[in-house]
Short mmCIF file of C-alpha atoms in Angstrom, two decimals:
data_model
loop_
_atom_site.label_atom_id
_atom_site.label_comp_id
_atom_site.label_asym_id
_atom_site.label_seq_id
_atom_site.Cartn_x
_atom_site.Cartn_y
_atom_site.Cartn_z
CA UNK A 1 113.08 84.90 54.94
CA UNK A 2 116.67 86.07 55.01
CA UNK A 3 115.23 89.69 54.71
CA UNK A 4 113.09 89.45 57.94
CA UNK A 5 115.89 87.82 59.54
CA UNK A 6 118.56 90.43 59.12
CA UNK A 7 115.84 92.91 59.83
CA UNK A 8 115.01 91.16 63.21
CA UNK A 9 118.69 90.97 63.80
CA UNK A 10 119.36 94.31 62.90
CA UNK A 11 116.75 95.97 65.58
CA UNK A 12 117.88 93.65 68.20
CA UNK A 13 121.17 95.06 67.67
CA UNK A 14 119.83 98.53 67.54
CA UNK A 15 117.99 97.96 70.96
CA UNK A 16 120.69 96.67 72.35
CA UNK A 17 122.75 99.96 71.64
CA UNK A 18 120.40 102.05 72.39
CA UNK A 19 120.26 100.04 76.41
CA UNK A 20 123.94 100.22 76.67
CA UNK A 21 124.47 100.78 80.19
CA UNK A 22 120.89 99.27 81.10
CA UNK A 23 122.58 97.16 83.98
CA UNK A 24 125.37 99.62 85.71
CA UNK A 25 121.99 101.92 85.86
CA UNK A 26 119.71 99.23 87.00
CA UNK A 27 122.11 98.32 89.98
CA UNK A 28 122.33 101.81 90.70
CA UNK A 29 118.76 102.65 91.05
CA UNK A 30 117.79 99.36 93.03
CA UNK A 31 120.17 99.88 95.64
CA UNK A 32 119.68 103.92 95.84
CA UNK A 33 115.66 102.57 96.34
CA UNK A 34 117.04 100.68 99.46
CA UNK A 35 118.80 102.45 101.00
CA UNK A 36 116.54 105.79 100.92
CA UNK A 37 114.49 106.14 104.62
CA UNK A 38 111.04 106.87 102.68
CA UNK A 39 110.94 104.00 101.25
CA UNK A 40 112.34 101.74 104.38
CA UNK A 41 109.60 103.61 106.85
CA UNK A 42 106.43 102.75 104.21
CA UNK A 43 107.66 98.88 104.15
CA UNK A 44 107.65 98.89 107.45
CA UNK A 45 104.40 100.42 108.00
CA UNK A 46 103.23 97.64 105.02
CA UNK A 47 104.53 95.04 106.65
CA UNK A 48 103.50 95.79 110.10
CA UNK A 49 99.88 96.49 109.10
CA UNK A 50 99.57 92.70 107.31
CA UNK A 51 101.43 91.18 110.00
CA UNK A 52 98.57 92.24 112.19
CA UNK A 53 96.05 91.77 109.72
CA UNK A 54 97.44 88.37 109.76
CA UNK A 55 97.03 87.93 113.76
CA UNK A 56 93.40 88.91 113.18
CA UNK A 57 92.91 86.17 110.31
CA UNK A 58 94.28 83.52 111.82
CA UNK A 59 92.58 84.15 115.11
CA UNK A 60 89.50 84.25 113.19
CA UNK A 61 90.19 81.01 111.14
CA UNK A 62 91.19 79.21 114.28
CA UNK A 63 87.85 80.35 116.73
CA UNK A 64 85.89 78.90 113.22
CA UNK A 65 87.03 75.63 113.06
CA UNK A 66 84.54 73.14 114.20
CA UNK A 67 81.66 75.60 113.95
CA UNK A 68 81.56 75.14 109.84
CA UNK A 69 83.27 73.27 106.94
CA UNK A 70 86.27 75.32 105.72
CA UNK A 71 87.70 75.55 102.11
CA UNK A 72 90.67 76.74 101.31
CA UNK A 73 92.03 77.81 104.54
CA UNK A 74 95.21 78.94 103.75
CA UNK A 75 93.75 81.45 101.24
CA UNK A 76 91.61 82.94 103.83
CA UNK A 77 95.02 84.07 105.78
CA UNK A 78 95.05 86.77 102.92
CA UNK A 79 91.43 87.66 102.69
CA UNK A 80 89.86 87.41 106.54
CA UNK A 81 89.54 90.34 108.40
CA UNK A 82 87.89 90.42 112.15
CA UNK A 83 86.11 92.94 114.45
CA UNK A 84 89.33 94.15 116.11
CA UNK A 85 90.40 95.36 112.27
CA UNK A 86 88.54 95.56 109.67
CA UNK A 87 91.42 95.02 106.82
CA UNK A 88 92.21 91.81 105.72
CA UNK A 89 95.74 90.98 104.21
CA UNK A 90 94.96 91.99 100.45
CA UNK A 91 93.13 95.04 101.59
CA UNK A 92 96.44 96.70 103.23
CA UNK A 93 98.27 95.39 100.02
CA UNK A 94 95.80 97.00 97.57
CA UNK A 95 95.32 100.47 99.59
CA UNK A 96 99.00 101.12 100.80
CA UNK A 97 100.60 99.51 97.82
CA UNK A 98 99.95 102.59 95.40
CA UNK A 99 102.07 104.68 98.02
CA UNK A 100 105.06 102.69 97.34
CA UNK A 101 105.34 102.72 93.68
CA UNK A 102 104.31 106.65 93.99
CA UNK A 103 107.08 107.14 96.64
CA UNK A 104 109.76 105.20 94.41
CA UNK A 105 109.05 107.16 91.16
CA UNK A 106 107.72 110.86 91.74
CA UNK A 107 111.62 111.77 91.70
CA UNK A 108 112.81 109.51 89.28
CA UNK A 109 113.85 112.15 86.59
CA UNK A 110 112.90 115.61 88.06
CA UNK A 111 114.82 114.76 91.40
CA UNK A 112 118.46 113.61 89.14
CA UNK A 113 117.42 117.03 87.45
CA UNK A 114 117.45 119.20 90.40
CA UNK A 115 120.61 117.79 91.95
CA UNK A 116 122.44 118.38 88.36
CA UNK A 117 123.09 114.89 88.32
CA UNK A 118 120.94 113.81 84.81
CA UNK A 119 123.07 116.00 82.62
CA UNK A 120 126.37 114.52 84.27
CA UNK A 121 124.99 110.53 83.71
CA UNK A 122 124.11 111.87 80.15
CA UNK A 123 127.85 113.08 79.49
CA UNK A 124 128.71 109.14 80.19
CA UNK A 125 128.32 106.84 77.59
CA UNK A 126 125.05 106.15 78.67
CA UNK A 127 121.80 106.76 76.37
CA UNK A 128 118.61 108.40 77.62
CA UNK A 129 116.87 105.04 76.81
CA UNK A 130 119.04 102.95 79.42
CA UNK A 131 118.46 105.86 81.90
CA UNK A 132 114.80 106.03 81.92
CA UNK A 133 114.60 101.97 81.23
CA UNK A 134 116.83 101.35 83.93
CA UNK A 135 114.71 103.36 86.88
CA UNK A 136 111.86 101.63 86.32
CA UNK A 137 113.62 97.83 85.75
CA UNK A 138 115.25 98.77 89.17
CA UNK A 139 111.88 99.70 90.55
CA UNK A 140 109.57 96.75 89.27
CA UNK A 141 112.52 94.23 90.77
CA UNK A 142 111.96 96.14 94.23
CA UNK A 143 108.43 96.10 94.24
CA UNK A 144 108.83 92.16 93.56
CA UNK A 145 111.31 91.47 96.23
CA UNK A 146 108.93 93.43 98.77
CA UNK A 147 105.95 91.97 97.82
CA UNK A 148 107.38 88.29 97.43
CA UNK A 149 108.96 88.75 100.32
CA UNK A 150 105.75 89.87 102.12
CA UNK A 151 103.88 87.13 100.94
CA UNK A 152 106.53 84.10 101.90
CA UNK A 153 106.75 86.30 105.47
CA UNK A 154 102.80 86.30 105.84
CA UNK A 155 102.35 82.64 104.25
CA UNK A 156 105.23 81.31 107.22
CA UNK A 157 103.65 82.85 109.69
CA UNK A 158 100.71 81.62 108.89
CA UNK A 159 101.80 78.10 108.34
CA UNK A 160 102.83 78.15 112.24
CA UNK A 161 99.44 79.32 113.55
CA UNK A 162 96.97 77.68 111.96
CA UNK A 163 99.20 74.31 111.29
CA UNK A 164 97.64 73.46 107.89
CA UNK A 165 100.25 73.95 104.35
CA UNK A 166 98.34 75.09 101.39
CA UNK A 167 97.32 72.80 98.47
CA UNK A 168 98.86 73.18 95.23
CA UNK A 169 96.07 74.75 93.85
CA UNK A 170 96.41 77.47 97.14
CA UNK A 171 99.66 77.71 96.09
CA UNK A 172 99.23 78.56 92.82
CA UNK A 173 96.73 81.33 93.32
CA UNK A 174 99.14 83.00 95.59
CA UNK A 175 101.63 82.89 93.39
CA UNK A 176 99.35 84.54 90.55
CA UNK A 177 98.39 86.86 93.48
CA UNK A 178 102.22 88.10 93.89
CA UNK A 179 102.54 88.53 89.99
CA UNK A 180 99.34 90.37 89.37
CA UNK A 181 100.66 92.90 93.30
CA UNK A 182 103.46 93.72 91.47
CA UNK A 183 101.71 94.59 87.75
CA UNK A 184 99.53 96.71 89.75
CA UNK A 185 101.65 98.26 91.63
CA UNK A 186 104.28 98.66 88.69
CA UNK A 187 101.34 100.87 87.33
CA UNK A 188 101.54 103.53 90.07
CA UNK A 189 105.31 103.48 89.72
CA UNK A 190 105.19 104.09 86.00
CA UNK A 191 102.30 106.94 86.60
CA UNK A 192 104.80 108.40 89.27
CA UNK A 193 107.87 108.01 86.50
CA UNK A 194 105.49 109.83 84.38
CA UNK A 195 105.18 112.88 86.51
CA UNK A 196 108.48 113.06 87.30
CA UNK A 197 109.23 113.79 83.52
CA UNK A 198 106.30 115.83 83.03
CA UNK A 199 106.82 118.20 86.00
CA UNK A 200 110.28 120.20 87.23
CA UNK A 201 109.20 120.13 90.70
CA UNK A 202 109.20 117.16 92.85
CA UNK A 203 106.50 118.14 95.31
CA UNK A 204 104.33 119.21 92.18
CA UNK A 205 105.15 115.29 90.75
CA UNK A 206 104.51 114.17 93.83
CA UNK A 207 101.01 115.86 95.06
CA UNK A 208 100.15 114.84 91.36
CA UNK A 209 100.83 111.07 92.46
CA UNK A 210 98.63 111.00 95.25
CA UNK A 211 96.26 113.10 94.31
CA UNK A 212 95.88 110.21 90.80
CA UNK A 213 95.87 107.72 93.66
CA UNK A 214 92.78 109.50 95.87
CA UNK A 215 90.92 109.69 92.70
CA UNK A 216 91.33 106.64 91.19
CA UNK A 217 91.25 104.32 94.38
CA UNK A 218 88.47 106.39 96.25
CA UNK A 219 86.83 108.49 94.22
CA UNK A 220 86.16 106.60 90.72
CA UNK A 221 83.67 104.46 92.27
CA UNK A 222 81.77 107.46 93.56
CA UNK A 223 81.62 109.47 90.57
CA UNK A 224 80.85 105.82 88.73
CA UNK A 225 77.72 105.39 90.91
CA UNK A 226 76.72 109.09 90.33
CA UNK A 227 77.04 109.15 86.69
CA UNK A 228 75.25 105.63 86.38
CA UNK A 229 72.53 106.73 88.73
CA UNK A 230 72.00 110.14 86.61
CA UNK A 231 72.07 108.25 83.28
CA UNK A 232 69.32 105.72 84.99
CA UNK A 233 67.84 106.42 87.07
CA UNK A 234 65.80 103.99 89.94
CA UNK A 235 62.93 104.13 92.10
CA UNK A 236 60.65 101.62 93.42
CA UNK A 237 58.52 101.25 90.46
CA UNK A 238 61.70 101.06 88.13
CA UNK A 239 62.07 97.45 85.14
CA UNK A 240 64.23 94.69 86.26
CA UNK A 241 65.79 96.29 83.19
CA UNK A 242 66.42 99.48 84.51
CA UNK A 243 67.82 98.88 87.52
CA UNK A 244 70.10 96.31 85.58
CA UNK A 245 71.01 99.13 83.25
CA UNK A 246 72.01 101.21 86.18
CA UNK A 247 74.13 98.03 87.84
CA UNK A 248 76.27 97.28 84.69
CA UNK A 249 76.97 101.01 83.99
CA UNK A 250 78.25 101.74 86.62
CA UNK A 251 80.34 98.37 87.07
CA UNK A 252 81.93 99.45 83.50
CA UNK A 253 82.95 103.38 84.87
CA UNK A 254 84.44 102.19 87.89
CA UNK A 255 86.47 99.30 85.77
CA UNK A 256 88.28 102.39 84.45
CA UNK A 257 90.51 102.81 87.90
CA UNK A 258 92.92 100.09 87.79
CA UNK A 259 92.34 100.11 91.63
CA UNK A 260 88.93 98.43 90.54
CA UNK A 261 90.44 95.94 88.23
CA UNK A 262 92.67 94.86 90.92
CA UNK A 263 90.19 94.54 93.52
CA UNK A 264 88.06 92.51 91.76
CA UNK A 265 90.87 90.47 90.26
CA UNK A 266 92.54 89.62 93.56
CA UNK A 267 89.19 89.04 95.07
CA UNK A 268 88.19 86.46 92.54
CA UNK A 269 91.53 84.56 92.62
CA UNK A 270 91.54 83.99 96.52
CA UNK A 271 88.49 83.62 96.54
CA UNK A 272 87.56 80.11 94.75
CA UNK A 273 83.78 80.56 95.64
CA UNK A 274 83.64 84.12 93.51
CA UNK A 275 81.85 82.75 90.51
CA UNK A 276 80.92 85.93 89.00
CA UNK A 277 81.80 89.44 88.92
CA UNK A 278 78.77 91.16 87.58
CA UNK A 279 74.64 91.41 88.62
CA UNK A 280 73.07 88.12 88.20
CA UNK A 281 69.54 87.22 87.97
CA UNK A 282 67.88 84.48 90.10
CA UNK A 283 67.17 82.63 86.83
CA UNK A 284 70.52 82.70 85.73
CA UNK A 285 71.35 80.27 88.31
CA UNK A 286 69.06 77.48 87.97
CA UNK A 287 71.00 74.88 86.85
CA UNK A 288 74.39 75.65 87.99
CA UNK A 289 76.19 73.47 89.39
CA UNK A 290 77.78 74.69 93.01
CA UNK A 291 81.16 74.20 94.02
CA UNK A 292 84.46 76.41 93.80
CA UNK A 293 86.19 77.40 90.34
CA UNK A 294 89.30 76.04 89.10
CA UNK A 295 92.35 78.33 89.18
CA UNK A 296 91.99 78.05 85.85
CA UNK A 297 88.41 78.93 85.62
CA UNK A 298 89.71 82.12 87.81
CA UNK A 299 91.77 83.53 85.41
CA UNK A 300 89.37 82.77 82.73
CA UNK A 301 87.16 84.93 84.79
CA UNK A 302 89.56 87.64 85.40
CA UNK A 303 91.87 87.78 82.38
CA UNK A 304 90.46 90.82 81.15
CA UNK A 305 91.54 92.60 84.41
CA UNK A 306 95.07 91.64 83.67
CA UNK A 307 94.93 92.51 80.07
CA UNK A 308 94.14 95.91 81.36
CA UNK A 309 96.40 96.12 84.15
CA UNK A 310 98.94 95.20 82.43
CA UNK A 311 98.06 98.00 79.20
CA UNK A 312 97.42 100.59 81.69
CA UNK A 313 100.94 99.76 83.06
CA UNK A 314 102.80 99.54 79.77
CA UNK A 315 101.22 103.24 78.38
CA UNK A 316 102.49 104.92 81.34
CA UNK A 317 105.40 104.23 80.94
CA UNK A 318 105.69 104.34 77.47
CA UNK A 319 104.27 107.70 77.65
CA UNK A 320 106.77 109.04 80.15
CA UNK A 321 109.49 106.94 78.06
CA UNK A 322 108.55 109.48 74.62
CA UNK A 323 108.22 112.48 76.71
CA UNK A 324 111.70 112.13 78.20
CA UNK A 325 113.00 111.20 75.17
CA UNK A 326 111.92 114.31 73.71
CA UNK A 327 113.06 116.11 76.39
CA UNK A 328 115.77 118.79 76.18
CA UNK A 329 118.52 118.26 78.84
CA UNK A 330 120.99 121.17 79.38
CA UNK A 331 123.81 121.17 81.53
#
């Protein structure tokens, strides 16, 4: 017992060491990542683009009431879109979010590299550990003051238009919803991190970003449909079996973008009425009993989504952590 507690005690001091500096680095990064342009013009253009997508939603909510019975209105500021645009609150988040975790990281290393500045941080009692821990602490607390900030902005708003507060339940779920925006996003600042260790050049870590974000937010679920559709394929006279074969084939491909995972994830926490997220047969609803999930049923439902989103997150960086490690850094 005494062994495993000096042991414990020992590597706690070793980390410790080894993050010396973690803070003065942290401050450093998060106030370099607000005061950079880039970053100021794609928040703007983020939070412009929900505020109208909020206009739309609460237009929409307000020319429904009396017409049917509404649940959970105050979710449906972050999901309802309308004919004059097509994107509802959570859509703008989960397309235009990737671009701000790419445009915070694809310098992070290669950038300090260029300017001559890595080497001179290096010469300071600073290790390489608090460097590379530091930029992406510093990033993961911007991305949660934008996106908490974006929420509270959206949710007051919202609160004056349509003149009815959220439920604690409601409540909850957004908050969940913030958590899991900035996991996700946290992903496509680590994958950006990444490149910027991996490549010299900026614009090469940079087109590598967004062309990982085309792919995996666009394209995924197009190659997942192909693949599943050459595997099994279905005509008219295709088995129930088949064409089921073909359905959950192609659900498990496209599960490999994280852009999937969050989509369905975010869509199945705002959305209490989402009771399933695969193909299900007529027969496997007799008996069920209707009525929205619990927020904890949700995240029964989606838990494996942030299991992965969180891995996916926590490799990348871990990745770019041991290549930069490895790294040799000259002067």
């Amino acid at each position: 017992m005494n062994s495993l507690f000096e042991r414990f005690t020992f590597n706690l001091k070793t980390v410790s060491e080894a993050n010396r500096g973690l803070l003065a680095v942290t401050r450093k990064e998060m106030a370099d990542h607000l005061s950079q342009k880039r970053f100021f013009i794609l928040a703007l253009l983020i939070t412009v683009a929900c505020l109208a997508s909020l206009y739309v939603a609460a237009s929409t909510i307000r020319s429904s009431v009396g017409e049917n019975q509404i649940d959970f209105v105050f979710l449906r500021l972050f999901t309802t879109s309308g004919d004059t645009l097509p994107f509802s609150f959570i859509s703008f988040v989960s397309f235009l979010g990737p671009l701000v975790g790419i445009t915070m990281g694809f310098d992070a290393i290669n950038g300090e590299r260029d300017r001559g500045t890595l080497s001179r941080v290096l010469s300071q009692p600073i290790y390489r550990d608090a460097v590379i821990n530091g930029k992406f602490a510093a990033g993961v607390a911007v991305l949660a003051l934008v996106i908490f900030g974006l929420v509270a902005l959206v949710a007051g708003l919202g609160l004056v238009l349509i003149g009815i507060p959220p439920t604690v339940e409601e409540a909850l779920r957004i908050v969940v919803y913030m958590l899991l925006s900035v996991v996700y996003i946290a992903f496509w600042l680590a994958l950006s991190i990444l490149f910027s260790v991996l490549f010299r050049q900026t614009s090469t870590s940079a087109l590598a970003g967004v062309a990982a974000w085309l792919f995996l937010a666009i394209f995924a679920g197009l190659l997942a449909g192909m693949v599943a559709e050459g595997i099994y394929p279905v005509t008219e006279s295709s088995s129930t079996q088949q064409v089921l074969a073909q359905a959950h084939l192609q659900q498990a491909l496209a599960r490999i973008s994280p852009s999937t995972l969050y989509d369905e994830a975010i869509t199945t926490l705002l959305d209490p009425g989402v009771r399933t997220l695969g193909p299900v047969l007529l027969e496997q609803t007799v008996g069920a009993v209707k009525g929205p999930l619990t927020i904890g049923q949700s995240l029964l439902l989606i838990w494996p989504h942030l299991v992965g989103l969180a891995a996916a997150t926590l490799i990348c960086f871990a990745f770019a952590y041991t290549v930069f490690m490895r790294q040799e850094i000259r002067a």
